[in-house]
Short mmCIF file of C-alpha atoms and ligand atoms in Angstrom, two decimals:
data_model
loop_
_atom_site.label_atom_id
_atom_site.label_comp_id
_atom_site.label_asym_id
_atom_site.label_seq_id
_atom_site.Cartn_x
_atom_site.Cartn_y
_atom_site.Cartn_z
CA UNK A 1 203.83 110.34 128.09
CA UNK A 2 201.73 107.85 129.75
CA UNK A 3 202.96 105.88 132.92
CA UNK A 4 204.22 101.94 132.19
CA UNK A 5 205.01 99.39 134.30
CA UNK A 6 207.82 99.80 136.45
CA UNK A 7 207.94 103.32 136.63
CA UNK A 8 207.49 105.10 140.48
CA UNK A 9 204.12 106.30 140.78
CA UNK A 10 204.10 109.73 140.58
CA UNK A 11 204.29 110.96 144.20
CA UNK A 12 202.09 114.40 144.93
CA UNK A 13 200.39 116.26 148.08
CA UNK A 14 196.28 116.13 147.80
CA UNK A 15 193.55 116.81 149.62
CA UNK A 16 190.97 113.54 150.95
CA UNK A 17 188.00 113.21 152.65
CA UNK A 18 190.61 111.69 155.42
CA UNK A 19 192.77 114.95 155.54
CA UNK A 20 195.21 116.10 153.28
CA UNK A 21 198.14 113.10 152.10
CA UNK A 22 201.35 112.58 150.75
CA UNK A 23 200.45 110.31 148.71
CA UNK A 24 204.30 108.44 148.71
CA UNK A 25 204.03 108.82 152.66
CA UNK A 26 200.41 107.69 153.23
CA UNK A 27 201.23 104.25 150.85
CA UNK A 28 204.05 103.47 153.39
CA UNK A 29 205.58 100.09 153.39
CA UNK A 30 202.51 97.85 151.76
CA UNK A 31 200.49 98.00 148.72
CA UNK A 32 198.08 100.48 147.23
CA UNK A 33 195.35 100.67 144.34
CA UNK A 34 195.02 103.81 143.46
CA UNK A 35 191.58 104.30 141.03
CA UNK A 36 189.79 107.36 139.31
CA UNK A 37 186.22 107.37 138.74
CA UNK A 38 184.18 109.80 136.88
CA UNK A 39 182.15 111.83 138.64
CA UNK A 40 180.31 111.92 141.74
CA UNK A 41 176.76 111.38 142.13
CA UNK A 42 177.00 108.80 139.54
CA UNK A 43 175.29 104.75 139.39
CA UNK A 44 177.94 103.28 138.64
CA UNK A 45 180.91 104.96 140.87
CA UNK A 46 178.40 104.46 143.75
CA UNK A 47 178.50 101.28 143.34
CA UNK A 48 182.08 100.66 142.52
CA UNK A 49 183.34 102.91 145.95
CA UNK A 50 180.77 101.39 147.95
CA UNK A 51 182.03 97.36 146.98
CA UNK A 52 185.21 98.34 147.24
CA UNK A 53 184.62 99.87 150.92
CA UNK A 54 183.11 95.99 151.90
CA UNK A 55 186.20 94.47 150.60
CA UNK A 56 188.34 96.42 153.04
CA UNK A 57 189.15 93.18 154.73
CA UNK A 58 190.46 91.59 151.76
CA UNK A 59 192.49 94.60 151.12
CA UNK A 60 193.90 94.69 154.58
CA UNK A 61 194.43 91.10 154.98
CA UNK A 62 196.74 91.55 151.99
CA UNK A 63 198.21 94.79 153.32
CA UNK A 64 196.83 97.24 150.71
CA UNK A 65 195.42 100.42 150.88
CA UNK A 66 192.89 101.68 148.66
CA UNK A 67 192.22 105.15 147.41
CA UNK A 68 189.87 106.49 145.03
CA UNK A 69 190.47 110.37 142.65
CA UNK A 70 187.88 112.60 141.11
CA UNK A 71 188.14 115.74 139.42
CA UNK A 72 184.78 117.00 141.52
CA UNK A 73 185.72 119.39 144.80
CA UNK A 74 186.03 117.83 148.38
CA UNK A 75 182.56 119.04 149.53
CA UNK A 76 181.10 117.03 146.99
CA UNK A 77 183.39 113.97 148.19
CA UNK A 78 182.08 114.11 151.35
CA UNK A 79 178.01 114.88 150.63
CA UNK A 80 178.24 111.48 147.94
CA UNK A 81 179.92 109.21 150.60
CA UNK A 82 176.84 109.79 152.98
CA UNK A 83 174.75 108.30 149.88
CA UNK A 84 177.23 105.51 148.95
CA UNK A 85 177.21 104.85 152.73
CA UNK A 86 173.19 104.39 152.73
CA UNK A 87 172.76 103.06 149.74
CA UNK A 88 175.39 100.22 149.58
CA UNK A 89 175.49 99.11 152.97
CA UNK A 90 178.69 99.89 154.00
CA UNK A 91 181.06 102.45 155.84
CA UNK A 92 183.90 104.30 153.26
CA UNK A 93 186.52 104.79 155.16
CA UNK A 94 189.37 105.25 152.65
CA UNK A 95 190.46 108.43 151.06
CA UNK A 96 188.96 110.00 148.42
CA UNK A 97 190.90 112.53 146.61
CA UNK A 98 189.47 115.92 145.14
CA UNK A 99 191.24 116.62 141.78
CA UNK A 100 189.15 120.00 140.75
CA UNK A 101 191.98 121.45 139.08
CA UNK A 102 192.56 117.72 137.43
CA UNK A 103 196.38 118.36 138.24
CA UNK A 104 197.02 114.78 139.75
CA UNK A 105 194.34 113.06 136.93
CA UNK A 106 196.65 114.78 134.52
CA UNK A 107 199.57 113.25 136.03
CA UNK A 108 198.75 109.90 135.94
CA UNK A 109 197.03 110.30 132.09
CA UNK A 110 193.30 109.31 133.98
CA UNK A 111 191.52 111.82 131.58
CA UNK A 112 190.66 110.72 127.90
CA UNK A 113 189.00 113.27 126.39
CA UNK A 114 188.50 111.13 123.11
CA UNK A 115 186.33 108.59 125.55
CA UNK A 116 184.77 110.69 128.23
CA UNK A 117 185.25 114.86 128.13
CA UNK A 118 186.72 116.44 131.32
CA UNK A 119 186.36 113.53 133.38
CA UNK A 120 188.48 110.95 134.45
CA UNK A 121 187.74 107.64 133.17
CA UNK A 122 188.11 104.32 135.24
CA UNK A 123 191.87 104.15 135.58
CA UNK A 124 193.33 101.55 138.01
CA UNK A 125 196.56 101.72 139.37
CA UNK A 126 198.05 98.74 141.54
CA UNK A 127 201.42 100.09 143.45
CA UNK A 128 203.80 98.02 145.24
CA UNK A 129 206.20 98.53 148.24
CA UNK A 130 208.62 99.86 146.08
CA UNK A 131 206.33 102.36 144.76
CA UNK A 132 206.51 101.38 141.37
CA UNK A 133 203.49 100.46 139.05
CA UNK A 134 202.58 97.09 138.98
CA UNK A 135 199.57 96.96 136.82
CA UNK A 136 197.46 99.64 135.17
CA UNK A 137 193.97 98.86 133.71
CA UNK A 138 191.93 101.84 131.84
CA UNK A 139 187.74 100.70 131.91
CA UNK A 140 185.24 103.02 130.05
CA UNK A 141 182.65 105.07 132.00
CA UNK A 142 180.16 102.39 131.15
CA UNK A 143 181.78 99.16 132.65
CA UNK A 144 182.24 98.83 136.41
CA UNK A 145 185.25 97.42 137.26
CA UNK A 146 185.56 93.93 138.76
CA UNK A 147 187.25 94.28 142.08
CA UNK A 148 187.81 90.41 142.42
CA UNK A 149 189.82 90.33 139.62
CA UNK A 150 191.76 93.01 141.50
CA UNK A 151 192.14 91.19 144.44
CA UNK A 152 193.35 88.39 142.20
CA UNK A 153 196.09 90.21 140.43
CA UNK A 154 197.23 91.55 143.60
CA UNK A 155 196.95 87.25 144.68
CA UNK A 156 199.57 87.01 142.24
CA UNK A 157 202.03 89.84 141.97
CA UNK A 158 202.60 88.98 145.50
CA UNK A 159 202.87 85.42 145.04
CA UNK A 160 205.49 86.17 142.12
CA UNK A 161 207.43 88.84 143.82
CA UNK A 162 208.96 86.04 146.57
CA UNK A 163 208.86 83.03 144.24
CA UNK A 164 210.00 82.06 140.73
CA UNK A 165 206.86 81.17 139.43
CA UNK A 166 204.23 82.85 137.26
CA UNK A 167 200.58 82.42 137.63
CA UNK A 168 198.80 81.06 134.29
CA UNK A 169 194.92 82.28 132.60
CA UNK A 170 192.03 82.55 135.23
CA UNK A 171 194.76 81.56 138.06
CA UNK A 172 193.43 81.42 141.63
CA UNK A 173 194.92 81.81 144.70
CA UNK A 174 195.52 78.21 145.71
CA UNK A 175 195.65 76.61 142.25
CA UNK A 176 198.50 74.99 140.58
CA UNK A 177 201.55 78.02 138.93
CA UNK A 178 204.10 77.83 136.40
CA UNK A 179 207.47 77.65 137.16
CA UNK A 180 209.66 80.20 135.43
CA UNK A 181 212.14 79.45 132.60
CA UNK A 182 214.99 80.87 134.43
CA UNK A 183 214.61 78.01 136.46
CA UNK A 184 216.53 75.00 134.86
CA UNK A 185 214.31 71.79 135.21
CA UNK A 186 217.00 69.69 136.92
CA UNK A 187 216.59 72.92 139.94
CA UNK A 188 212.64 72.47 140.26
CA UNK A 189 212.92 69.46 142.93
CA UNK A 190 214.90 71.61 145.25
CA UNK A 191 212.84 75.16 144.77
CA UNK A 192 209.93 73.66 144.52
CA UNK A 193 209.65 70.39 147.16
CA UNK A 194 205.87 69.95 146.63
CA UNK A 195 205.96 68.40 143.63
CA UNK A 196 206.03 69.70 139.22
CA UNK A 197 204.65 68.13 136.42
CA UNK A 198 206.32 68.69 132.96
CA UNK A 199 203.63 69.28 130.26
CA UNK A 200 206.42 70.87 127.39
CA UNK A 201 209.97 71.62 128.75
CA UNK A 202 208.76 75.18 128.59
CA UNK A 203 205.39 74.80 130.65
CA UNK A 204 206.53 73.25 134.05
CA UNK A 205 203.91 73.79 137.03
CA UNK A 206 204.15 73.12 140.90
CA UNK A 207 201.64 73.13 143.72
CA UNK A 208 201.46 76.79 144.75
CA UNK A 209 204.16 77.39 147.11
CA UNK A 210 203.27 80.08 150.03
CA UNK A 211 200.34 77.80 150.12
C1 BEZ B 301 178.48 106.23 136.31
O1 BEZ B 301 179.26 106.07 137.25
O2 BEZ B 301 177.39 105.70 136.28
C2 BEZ B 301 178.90 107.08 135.14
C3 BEZ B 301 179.79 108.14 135.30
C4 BEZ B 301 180.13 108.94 134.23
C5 BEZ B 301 179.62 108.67 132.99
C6 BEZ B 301 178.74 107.59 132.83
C7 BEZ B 301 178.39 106.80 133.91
#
């Protein structure tokens, strides 16, 4: 069965271009993303591992980790990175799993034969604290993924994890949120100070409020 939403991320032991992890261990107290791409050697990945290795402050400022899984052996990790390295510009200095046996791609249901045969497809996992899921997204082979929109969802699963608010379509950090409907609109003035507006008494919004 397939992995939803609140379930813990399946912990396992693998082996990285940084050494071998555990993977529960290595997440420790902050946040991870935790993404499968195809194959090595491939346009697209190379450009995917390579944009995600110049957002490493963004990551870090928001105390995540990233990691990337393939099925293809470590050696082959570790010869690609050299070409991701020189021909994106950038350093990768996060882990990169080697799956060759496709145990932990099988775990976290990253290979769909129907789509893409032996590989793994583009499977994102976003993984909290807690270690539980907090958002999976499944891209075909063909579509990079879109690593601000990453960064965004992470914006706002940390934003709504301390605050009773929800973050509407195309949020940004620093744009107006919703206020939850387990909060009673008479409450709103004293959990939110900054100000609401009510457009429906279902659809209240307030100034971001970690802002
Ligand atoms: C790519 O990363 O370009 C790619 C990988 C596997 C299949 C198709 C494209």
């Amino acid at each position: 069965m397939s992995l939803r939403l609140g379930d813990i991320a399946p912990d396992f032991t693998a082996q990285t271009t940084q050494g071998e992890i555990k993977f529960h261990d290595w997440i420790g107290n902050g946040w991870c993303v935790f993404f499968s791409h195809p194959a090595d050697f491939t346009p697209v990945c190379t450009t995917e591992l390579g944009t995600v290795a110049k957002y490493r402050a963004d990551f870090e400022k928001r105390n995540v980790k990233t990691i990337a899984i393939s099925v293809d052996p470590l050696n082959s990790h570790v010869e690609w990175v050299k070409d991701i390295n020189e021909t994106q510009c950038t350093v990768v200095d996060y882990p990169i799993i080697a799956d060759p046996d496709r145990s932990i791609a099988n775990l976290y249901d990253m290979i769909h034969p129907n789509a893409l045969d032996n590989m793994t497809v583009r499977s994102v996992f976003i993984i909290g604290p807690d270690k539980k899921i907090k958002l999976s997204l499944t891209y075909p082979a063909s579509t990079g993924r879109n690593f601000d929109e990453i960064l965004r969802v992470i914006d706002s699963l940390q934003l709504t994890a301390n605050y009773q608010v929800a973050t509407p379509a195309n949020w940004k950090d620093g744009e107006d949120v919703i206020v939850t409907t387990a909060v009673k609109t008479e409450e709103i003035p004293a959990k939110f100070p900054k100000g609401h507006t009510i457009i429906k008494p279902y659809l209240r919004t307030t100034p971001q409020p970690n802002k």
